[in-house]
PDB file of C-alpha atoms and ligand atoms in Angstrom:
ATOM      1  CA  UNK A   1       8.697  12.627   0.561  1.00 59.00           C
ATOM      2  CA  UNK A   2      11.699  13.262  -1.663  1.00 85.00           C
ATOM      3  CA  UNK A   3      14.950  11.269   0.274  1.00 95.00           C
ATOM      4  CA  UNK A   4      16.825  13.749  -1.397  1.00 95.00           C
ATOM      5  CA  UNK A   5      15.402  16.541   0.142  1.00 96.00           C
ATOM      6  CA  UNK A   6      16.071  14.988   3.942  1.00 97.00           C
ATOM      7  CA  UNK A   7      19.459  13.889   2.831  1.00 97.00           C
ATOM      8  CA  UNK A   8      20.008  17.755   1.640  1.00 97.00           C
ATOM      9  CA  UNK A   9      19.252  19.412   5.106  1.00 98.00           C
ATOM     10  CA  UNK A  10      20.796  16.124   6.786  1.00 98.00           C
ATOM     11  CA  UNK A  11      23.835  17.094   4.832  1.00 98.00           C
ATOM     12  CA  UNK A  12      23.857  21.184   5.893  1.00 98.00           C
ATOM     13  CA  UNK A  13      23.178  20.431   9.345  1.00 98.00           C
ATOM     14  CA  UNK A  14      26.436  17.902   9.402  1.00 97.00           C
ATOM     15  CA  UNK A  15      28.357  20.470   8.007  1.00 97.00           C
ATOM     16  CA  UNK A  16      27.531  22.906  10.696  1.00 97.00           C
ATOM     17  CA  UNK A  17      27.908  20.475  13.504  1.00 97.00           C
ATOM     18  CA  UNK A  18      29.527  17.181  12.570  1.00 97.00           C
ATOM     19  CA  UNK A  19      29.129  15.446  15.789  1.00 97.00           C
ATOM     20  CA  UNK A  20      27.192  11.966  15.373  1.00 97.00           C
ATOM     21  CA  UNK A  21      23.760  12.883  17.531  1.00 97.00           C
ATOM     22  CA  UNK A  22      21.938  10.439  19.535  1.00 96.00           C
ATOM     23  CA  UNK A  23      19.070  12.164  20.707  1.00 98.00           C
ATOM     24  CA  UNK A  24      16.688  14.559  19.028  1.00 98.00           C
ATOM     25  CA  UNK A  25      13.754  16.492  20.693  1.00 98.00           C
ATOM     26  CA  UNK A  26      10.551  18.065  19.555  1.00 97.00           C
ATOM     27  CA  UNK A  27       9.685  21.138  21.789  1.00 95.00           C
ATOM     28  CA  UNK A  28       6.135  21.826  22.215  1.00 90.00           C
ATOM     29  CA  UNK A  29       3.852  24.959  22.910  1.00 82.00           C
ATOM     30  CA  UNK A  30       5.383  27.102  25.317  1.00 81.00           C
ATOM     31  CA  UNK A  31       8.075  24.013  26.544  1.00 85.00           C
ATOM     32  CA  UNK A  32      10.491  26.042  24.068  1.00 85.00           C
ATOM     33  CA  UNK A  33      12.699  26.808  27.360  1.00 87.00           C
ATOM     34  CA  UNK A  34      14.303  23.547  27.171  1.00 92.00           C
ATOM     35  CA  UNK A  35      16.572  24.921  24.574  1.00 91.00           C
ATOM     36  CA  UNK A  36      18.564  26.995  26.522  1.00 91.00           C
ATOM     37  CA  UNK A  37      19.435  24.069  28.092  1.00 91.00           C
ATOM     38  CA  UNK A  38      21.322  22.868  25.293  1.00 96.00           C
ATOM     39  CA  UNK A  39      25.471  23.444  26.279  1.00 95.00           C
ATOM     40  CA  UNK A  40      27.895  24.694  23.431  1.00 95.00           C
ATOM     41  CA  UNK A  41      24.740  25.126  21.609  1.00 96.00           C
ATOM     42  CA  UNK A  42      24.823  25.638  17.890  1.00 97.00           C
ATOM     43  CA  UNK A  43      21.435  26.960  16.645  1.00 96.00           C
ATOM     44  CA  UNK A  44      20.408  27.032  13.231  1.00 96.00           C
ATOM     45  CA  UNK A  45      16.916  29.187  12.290  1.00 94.00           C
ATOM     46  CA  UNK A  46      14.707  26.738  10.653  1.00 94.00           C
ATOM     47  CA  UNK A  47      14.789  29.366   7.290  1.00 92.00           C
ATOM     48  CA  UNK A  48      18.150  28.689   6.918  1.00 94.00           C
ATOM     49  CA  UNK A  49      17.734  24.943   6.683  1.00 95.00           C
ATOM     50  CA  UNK A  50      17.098  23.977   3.040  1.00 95.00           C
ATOM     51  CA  UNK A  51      13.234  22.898   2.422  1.00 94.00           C
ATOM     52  CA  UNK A  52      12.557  23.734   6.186  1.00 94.00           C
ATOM     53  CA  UNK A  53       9.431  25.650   6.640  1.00 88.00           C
ATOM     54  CA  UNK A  54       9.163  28.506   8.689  1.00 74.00           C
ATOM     55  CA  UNK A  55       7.519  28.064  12.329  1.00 65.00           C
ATOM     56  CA  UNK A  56       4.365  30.505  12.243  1.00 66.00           C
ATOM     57  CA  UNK A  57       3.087  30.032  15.611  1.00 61.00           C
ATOM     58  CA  UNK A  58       3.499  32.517  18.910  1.00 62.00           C
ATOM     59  CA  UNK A  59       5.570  30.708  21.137  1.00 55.00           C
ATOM     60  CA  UNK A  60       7.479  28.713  18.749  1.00 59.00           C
ATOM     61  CA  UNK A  61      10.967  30.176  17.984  1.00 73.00           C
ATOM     62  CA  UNK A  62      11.861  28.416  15.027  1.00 90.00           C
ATOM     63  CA  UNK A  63      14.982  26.801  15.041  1.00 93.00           C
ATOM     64  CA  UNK A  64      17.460  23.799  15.482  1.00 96.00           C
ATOM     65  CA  UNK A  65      19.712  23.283  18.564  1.00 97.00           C
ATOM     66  CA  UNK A  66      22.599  21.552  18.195  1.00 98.00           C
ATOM     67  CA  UNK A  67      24.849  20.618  21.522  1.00 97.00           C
ATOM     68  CA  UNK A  68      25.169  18.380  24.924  1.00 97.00           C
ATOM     69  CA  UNK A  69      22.517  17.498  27.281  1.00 96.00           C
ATOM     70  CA  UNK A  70      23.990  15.083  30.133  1.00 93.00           C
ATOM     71  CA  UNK A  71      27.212  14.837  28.248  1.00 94.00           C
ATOM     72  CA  UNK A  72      25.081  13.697  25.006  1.00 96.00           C
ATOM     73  CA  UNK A  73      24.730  15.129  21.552  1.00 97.00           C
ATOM     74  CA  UNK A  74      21.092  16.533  20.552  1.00 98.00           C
ATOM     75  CA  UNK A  75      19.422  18.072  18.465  1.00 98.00           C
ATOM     76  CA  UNK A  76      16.432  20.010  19.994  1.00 97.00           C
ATOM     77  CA  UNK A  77      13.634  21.305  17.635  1.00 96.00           C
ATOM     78  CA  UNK A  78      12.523  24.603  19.270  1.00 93.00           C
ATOM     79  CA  UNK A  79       9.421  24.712  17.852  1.00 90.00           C
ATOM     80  CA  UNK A  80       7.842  22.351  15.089  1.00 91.00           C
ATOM     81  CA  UNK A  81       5.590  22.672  11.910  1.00 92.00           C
ATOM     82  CA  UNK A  82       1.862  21.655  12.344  1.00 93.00           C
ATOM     83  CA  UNK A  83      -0.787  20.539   9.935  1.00 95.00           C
ATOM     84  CA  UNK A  84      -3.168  23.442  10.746  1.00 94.00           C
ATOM     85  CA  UNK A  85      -0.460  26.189   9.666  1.00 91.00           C
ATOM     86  CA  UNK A  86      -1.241  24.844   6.156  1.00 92.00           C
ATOM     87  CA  UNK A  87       1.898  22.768   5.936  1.00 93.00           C
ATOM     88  CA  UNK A  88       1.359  19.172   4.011  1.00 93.00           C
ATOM     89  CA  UNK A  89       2.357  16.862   5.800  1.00 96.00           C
ATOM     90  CA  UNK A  90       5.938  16.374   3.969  1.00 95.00           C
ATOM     91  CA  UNK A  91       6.826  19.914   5.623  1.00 95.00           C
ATOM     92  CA  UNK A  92       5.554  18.483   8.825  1.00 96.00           C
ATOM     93  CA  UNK A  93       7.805  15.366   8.945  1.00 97.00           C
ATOM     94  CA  UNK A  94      10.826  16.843   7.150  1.00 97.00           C
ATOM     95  CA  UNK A  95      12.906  17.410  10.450  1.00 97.00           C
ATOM     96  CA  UNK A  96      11.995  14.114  11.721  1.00 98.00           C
ATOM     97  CA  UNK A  97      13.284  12.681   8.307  1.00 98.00           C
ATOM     98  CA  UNK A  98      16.357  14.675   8.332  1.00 98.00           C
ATOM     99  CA  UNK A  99      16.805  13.446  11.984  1.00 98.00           C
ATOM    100  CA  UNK A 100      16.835  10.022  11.207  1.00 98.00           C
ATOM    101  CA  UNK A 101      19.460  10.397   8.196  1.00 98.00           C
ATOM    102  CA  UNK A 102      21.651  12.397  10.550  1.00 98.00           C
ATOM    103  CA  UNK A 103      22.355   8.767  12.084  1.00 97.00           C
ATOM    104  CA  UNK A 104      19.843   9.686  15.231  1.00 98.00           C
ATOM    105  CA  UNK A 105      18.686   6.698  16.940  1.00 98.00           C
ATOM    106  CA  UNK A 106      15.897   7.922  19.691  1.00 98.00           C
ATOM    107  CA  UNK A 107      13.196  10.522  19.753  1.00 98.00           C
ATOM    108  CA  UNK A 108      11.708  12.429  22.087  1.00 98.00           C
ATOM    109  CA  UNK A 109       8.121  14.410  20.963  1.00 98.00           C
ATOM    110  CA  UNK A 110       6.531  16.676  23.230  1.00 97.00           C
ATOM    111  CA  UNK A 111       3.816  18.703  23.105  1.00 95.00           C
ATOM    112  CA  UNK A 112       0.831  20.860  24.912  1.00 93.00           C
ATOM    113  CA  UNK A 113      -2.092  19.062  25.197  1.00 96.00           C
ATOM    114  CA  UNK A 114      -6.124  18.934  27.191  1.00 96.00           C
ATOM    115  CA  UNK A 115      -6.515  16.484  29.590  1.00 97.00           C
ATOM    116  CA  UNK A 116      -9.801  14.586  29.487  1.00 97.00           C
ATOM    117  CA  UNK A 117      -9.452  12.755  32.271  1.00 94.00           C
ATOM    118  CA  UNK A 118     -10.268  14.750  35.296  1.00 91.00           C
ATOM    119  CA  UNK A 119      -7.668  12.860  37.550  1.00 92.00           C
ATOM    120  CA  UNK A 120      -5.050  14.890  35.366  1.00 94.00           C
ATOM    121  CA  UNK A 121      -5.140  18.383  35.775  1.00 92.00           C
ATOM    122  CA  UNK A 122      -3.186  21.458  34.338  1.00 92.00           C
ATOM    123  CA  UNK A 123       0.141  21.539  35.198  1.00 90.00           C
ATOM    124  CA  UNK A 124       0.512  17.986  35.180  1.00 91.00           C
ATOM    125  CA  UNK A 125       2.726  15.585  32.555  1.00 94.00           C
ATOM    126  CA  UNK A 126       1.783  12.690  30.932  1.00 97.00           C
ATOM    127  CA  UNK A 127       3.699   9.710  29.163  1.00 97.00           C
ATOM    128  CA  UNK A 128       2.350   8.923  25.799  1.00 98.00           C
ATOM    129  CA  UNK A 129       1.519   5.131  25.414  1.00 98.00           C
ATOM    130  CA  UNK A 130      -0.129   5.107  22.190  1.00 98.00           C
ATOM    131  CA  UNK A 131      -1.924   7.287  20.259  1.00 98.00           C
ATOM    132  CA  UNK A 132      -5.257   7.999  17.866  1.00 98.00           C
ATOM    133  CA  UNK A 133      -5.020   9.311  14.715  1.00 98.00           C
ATOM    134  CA  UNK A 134      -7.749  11.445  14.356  1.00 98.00           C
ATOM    135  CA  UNK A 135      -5.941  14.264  12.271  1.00 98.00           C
ATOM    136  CA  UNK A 136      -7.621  13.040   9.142  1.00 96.00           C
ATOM    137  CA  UNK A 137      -4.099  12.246   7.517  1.00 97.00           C
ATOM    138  CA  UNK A 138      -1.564   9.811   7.748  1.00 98.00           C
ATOM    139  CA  UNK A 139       1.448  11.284   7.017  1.00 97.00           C
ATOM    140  CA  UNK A 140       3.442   8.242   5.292  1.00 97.00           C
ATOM    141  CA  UNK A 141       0.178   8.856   2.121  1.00 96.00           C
ATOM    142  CA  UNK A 142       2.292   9.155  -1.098  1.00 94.00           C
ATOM    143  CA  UNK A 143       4.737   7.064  -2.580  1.00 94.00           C
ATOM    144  CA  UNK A 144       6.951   5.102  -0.306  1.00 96.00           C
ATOM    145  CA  UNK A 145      10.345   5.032  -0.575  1.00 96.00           C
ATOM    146  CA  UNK A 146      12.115   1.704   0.731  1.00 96.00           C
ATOM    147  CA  UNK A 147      15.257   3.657   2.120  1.00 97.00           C
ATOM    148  CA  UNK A 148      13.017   5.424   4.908  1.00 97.00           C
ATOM    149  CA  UNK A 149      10.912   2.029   5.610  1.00 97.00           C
ATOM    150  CA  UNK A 150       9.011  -0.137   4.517  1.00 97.00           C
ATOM    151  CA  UNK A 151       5.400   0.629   2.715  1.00 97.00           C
ATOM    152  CA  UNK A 152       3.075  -0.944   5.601  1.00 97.00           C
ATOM    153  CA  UNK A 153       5.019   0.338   8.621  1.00 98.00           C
ATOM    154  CA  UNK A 154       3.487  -2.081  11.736  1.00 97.00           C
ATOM    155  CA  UNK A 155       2.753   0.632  15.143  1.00 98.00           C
ATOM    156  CA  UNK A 156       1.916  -1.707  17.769  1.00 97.00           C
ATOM    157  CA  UNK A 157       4.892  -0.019  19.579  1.00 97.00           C
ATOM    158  CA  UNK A 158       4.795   3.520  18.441  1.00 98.00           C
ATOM    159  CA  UNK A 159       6.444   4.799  22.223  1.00 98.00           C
ATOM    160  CA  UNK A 160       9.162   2.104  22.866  1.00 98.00           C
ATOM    161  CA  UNK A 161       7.966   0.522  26.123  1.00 97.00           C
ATOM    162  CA  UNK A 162      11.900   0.535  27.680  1.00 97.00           C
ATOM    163  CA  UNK A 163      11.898   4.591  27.399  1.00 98.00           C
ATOM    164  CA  UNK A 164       8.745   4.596  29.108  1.00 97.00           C
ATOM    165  CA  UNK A 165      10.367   2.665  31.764  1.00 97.00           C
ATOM    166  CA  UNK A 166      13.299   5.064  32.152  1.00 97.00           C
ATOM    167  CA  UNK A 167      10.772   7.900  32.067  1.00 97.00           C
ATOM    168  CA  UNK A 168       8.612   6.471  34.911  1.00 95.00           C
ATOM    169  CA  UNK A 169      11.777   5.384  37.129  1.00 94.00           C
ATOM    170  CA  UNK A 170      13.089   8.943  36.505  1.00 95.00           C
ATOM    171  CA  UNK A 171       9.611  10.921  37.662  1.00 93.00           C
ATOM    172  CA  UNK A 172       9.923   8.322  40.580  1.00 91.00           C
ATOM    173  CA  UNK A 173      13.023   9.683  41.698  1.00 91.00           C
ATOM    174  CA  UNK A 174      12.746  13.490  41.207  1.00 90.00           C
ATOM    175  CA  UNK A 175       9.420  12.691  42.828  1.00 87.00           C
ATOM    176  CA  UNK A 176      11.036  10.791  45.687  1.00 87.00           C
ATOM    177  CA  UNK A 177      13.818  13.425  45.696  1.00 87.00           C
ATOM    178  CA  UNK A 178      11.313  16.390  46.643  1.00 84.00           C
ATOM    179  CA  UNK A 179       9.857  14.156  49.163  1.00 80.00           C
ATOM    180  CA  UNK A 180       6.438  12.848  47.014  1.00 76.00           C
ATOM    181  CA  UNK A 181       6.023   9.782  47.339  1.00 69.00           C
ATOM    182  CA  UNK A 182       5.344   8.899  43.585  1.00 65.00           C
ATOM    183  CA  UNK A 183       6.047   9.998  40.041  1.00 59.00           C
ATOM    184  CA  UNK A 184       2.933   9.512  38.868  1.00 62.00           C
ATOM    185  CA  UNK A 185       2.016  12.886  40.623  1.00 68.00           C
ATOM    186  CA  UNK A 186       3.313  14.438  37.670  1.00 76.00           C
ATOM    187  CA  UNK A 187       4.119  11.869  35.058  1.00 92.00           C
ATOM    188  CA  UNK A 188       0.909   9.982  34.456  1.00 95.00           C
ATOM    189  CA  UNK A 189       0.390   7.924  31.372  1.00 96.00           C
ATOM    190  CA  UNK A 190      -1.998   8.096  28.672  1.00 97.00           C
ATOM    191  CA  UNK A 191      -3.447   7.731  24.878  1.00 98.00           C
ATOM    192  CA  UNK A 192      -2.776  10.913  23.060  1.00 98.00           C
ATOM    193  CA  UNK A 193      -5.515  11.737  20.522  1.00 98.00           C
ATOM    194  CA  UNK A 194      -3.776  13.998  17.460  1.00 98.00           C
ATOM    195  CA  UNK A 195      -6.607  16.164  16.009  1.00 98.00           C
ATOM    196  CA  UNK A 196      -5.757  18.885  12.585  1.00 97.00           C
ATOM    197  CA  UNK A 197      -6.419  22.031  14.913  1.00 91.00           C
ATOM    198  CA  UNK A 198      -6.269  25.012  14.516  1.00 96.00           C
ATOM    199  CA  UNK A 199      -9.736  24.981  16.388  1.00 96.00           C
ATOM    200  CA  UNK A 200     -10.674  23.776  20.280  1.00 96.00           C
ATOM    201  CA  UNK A 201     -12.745  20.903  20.290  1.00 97.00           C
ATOM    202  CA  UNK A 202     -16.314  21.310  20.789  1.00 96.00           C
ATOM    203  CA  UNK A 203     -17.563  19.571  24.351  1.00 96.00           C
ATOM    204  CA  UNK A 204     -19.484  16.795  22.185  1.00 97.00           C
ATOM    205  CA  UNK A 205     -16.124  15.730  20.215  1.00 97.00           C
ATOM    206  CA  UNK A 206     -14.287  15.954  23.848  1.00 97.00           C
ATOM    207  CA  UNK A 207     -17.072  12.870  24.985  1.00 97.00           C
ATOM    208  CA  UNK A 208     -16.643  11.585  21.479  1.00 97.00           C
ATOM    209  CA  UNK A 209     -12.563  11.148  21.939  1.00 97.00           C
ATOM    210  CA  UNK A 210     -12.813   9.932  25.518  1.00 97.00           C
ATOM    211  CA  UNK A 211     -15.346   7.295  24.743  1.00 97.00           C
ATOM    212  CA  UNK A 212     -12.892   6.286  22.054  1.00 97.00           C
ATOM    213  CA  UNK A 213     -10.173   5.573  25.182  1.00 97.00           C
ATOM    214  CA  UNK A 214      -8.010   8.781  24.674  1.00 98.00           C
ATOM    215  CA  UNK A 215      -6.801  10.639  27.819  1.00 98.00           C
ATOM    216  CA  UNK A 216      -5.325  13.802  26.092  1.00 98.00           C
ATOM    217  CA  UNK A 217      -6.545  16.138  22.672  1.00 98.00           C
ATOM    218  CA  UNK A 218      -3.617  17.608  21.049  1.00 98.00           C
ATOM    219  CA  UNK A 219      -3.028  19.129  17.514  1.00 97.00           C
ATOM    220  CA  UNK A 220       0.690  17.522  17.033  1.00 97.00           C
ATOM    221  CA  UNK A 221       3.073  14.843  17.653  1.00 98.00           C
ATOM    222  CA  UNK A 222       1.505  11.830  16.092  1.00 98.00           C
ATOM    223  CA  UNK A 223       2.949  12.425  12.364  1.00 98.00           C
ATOM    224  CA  UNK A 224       6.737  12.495  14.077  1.00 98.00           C
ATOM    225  CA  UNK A 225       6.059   9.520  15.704  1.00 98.00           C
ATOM    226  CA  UNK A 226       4.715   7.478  13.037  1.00 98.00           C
ATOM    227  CA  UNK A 227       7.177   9.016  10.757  1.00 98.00           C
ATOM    228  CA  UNK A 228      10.083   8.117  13.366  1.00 98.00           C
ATOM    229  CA  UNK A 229       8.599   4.848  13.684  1.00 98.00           C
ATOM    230  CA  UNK A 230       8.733   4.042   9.813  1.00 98.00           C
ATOM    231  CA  UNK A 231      12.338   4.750   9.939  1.00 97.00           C
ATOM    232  CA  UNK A 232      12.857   2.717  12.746  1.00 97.00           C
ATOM    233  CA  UNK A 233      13.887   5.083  15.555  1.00 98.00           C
ATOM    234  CA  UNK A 234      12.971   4.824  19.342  1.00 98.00           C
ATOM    235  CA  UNK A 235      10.545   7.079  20.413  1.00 98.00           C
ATOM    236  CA  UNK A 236       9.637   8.529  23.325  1.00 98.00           C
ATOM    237  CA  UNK A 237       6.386  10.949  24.012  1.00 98.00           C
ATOM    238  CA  UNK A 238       5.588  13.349  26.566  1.00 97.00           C
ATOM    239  CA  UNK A 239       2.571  15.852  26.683  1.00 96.00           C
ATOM    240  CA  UNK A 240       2.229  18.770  29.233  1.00 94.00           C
ATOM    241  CA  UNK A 241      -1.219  18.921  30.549  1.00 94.00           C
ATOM    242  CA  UNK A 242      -1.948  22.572  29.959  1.00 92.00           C
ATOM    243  CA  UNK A 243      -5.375  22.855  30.567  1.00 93.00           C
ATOM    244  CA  UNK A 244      -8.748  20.582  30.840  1.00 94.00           C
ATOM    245  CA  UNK A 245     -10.705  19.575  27.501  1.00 96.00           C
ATOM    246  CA  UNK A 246     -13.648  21.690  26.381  1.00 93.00           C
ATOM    247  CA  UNK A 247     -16.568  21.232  28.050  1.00 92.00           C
ATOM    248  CA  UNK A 248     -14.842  19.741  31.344  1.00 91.00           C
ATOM    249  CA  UNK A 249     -15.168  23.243  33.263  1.00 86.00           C
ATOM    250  CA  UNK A 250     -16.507  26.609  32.778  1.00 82.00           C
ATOM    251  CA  UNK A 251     -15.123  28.875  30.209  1.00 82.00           C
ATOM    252  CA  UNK A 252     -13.071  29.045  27.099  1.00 84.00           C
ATOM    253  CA  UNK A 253      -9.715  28.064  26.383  1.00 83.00           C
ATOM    254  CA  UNK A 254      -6.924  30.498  25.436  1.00 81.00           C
ATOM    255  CA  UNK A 255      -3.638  30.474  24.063  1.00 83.00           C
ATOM    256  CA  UNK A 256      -2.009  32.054  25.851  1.00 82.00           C
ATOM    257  CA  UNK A 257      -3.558  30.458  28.475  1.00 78.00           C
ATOM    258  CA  UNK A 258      -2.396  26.846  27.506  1.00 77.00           C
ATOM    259  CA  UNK A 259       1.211  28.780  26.485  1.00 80.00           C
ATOM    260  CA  UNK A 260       1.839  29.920  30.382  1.00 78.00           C
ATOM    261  CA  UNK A 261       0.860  26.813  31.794  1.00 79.00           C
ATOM    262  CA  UNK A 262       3.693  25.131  29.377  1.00 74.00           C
ATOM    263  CA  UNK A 263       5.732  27.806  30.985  1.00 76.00           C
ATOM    264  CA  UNK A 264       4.612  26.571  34.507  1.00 78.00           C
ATOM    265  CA  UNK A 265       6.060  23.219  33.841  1.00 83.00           C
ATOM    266  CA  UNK A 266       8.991  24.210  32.284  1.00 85.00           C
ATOM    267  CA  UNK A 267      11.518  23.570  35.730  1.00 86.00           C
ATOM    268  CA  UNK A 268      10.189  19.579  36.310  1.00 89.00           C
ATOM    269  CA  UNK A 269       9.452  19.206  32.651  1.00 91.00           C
ATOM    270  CA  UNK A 270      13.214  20.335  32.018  1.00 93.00           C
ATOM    271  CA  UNK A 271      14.485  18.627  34.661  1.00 93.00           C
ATOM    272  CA  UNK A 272      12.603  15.047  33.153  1.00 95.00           C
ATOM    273  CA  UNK A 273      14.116  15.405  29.779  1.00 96.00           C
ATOM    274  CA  UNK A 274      17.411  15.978  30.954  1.00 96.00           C
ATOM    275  CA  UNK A 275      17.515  12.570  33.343  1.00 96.00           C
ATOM    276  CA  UNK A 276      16.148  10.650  30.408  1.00 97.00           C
ATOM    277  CA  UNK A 277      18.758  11.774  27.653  1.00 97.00           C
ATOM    278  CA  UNK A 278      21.251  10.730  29.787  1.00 96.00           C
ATOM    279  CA  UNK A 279      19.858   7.391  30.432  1.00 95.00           C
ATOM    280  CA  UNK A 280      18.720   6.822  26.847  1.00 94.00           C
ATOM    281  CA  UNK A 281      22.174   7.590  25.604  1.00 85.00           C
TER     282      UNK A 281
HETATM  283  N1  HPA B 301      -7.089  20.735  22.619  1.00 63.16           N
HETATM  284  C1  HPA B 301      -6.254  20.586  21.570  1.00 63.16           C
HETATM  285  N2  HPA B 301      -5.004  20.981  21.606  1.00 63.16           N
HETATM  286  C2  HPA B 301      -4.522  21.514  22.736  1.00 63.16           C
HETATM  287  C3  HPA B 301      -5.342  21.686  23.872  1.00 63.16           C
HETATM  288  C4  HPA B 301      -6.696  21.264  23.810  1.00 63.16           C
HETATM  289  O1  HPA B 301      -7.490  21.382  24.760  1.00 63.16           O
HETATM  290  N3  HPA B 301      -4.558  22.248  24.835  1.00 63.16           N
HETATM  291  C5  HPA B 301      -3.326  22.402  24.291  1.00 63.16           C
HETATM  292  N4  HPA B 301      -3.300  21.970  23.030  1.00 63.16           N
END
């Protein structure tokens, strides 16, 4: 990854909004509605972004967010670039580059995902603890340069375990608030297991990936964490259950299927990420 070419778009996105940012967030499939939650918004297509790619997928709009959430500056990806579009990975982590030279200290990924664990059905969120790699690619391959971090990044704490407090204390209390009597109706935690898409797994690979102690199959998230994580910002990961693995009940999954249960989720989901900006700061 060329620094240049993060310090370039870091450097056109300043100039647009020249706030400092604390917070950015990575909108997954069909949780795009959390951008019109942004206030004062200032949104920036991701074509007009120098060396941004161009979001490809159906129900990713494509562009940068710039404004409050809880009285804090963000900057809220609405829609992000994934390996199976044909992007290298230096496309995919650009934004999560340019994040961290725009001076922005905490992360939030989130994504769509299949549960594999029966106990968490569609409709459902789950906390990231950790993660498998099973995308083929680790998206730090290449030369390293010592400004981002260092060459042999350690990721025994990918998701920074005091964000995963504040997200389970703030399920707890929207739970508590709607008269549940625990978060972990909705917010239950879990290893997130990154695969290259574009296809479904096959019902073998979902036993495969379960027996390997993963609790969700996804086709995202994992190179913005470990790229966030070389640069030494806080991350935080959230995936919304969208539908059961392969294999796990009858039929086939859909798109659009997956897309409208993102949709589904999209008051709670909102209503999460907005209690846990403002406590992250
Ligand atoms: N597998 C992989 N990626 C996904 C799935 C799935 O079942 N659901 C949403 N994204």
């Amino acid at each position: 990854m060329s620094y240049d070419k993060a310090a370039t778009a870091a450097e056109f996105i300043r100039a647009r909004f020249p706030e400092a940012i604390s917070t950015a967030v990575v909108l997954g499939s069909g949780l795009g509605a959390f951008g019109n939650a942004v206030e004062n918004a200032v949104s920036i297509p991701y074509e007009e972004i120098p060396g941004f790619a161009r979001s490809t997928v159906v129900g990713h709009a494509g562009r940068l967010v710039l404004g409050k959430v809880s009285s804090i500056n963000v900057a809220v990806q609405q829609g992000r670039f994934h390996f199976y579009e044909g992007y290298d990975m230096e496309q995919v982590i650009l934004p999560t580059r340019t994040f961290g030279l725009l001076g922005i200290k905490n992360l939030i990924v989130t994504n769509a995902a299949g549960s594999m664990n029966s106990d968490m059905p569609p409709g459902s969120l789950m906390l990231i603890t950790d993660h498998l790699n099973c995308m083929g690619v680790n998206p730090l391959r290449g030369a390293n340069d010592e400004r981002f971090g260092p060459r042999f990044p350690d990721m025994t704490e990918v998701y920074d375990r005091e964000f995963q407090r504040i997200a389970d204390e703030e399920a707890n209390a929207i739970a508590a608030e709607r008269g549940q009597e625990s978060g972990t109706d909705f917010l239950h935690r879990g290893i997130y297991c990154a695969l290259s898409g574009p296809t479904y797994e096959t019902p073998a690979e979902v036993r495969m990936y379960r027996n390997f102690g993963a609790d969700a199959v996804g086709m995202s998230t994992v190179p913005e964490a470990v790229t966030a994580r070389h640069m030494g910002m806080r991350t935080l990961g959230i995936s919304c259950i969208t539908n059961l693995a392969a294999g796990m009940v009858d039929g086939e999954i859909d798109h659009s299927h997956v897309m409208d249960t993102g949709a589904q989720t999209a008051e709670v989901f909102g209503e999460l990420l907005r209690r846990i900006i403002g406590r992250i700061g």
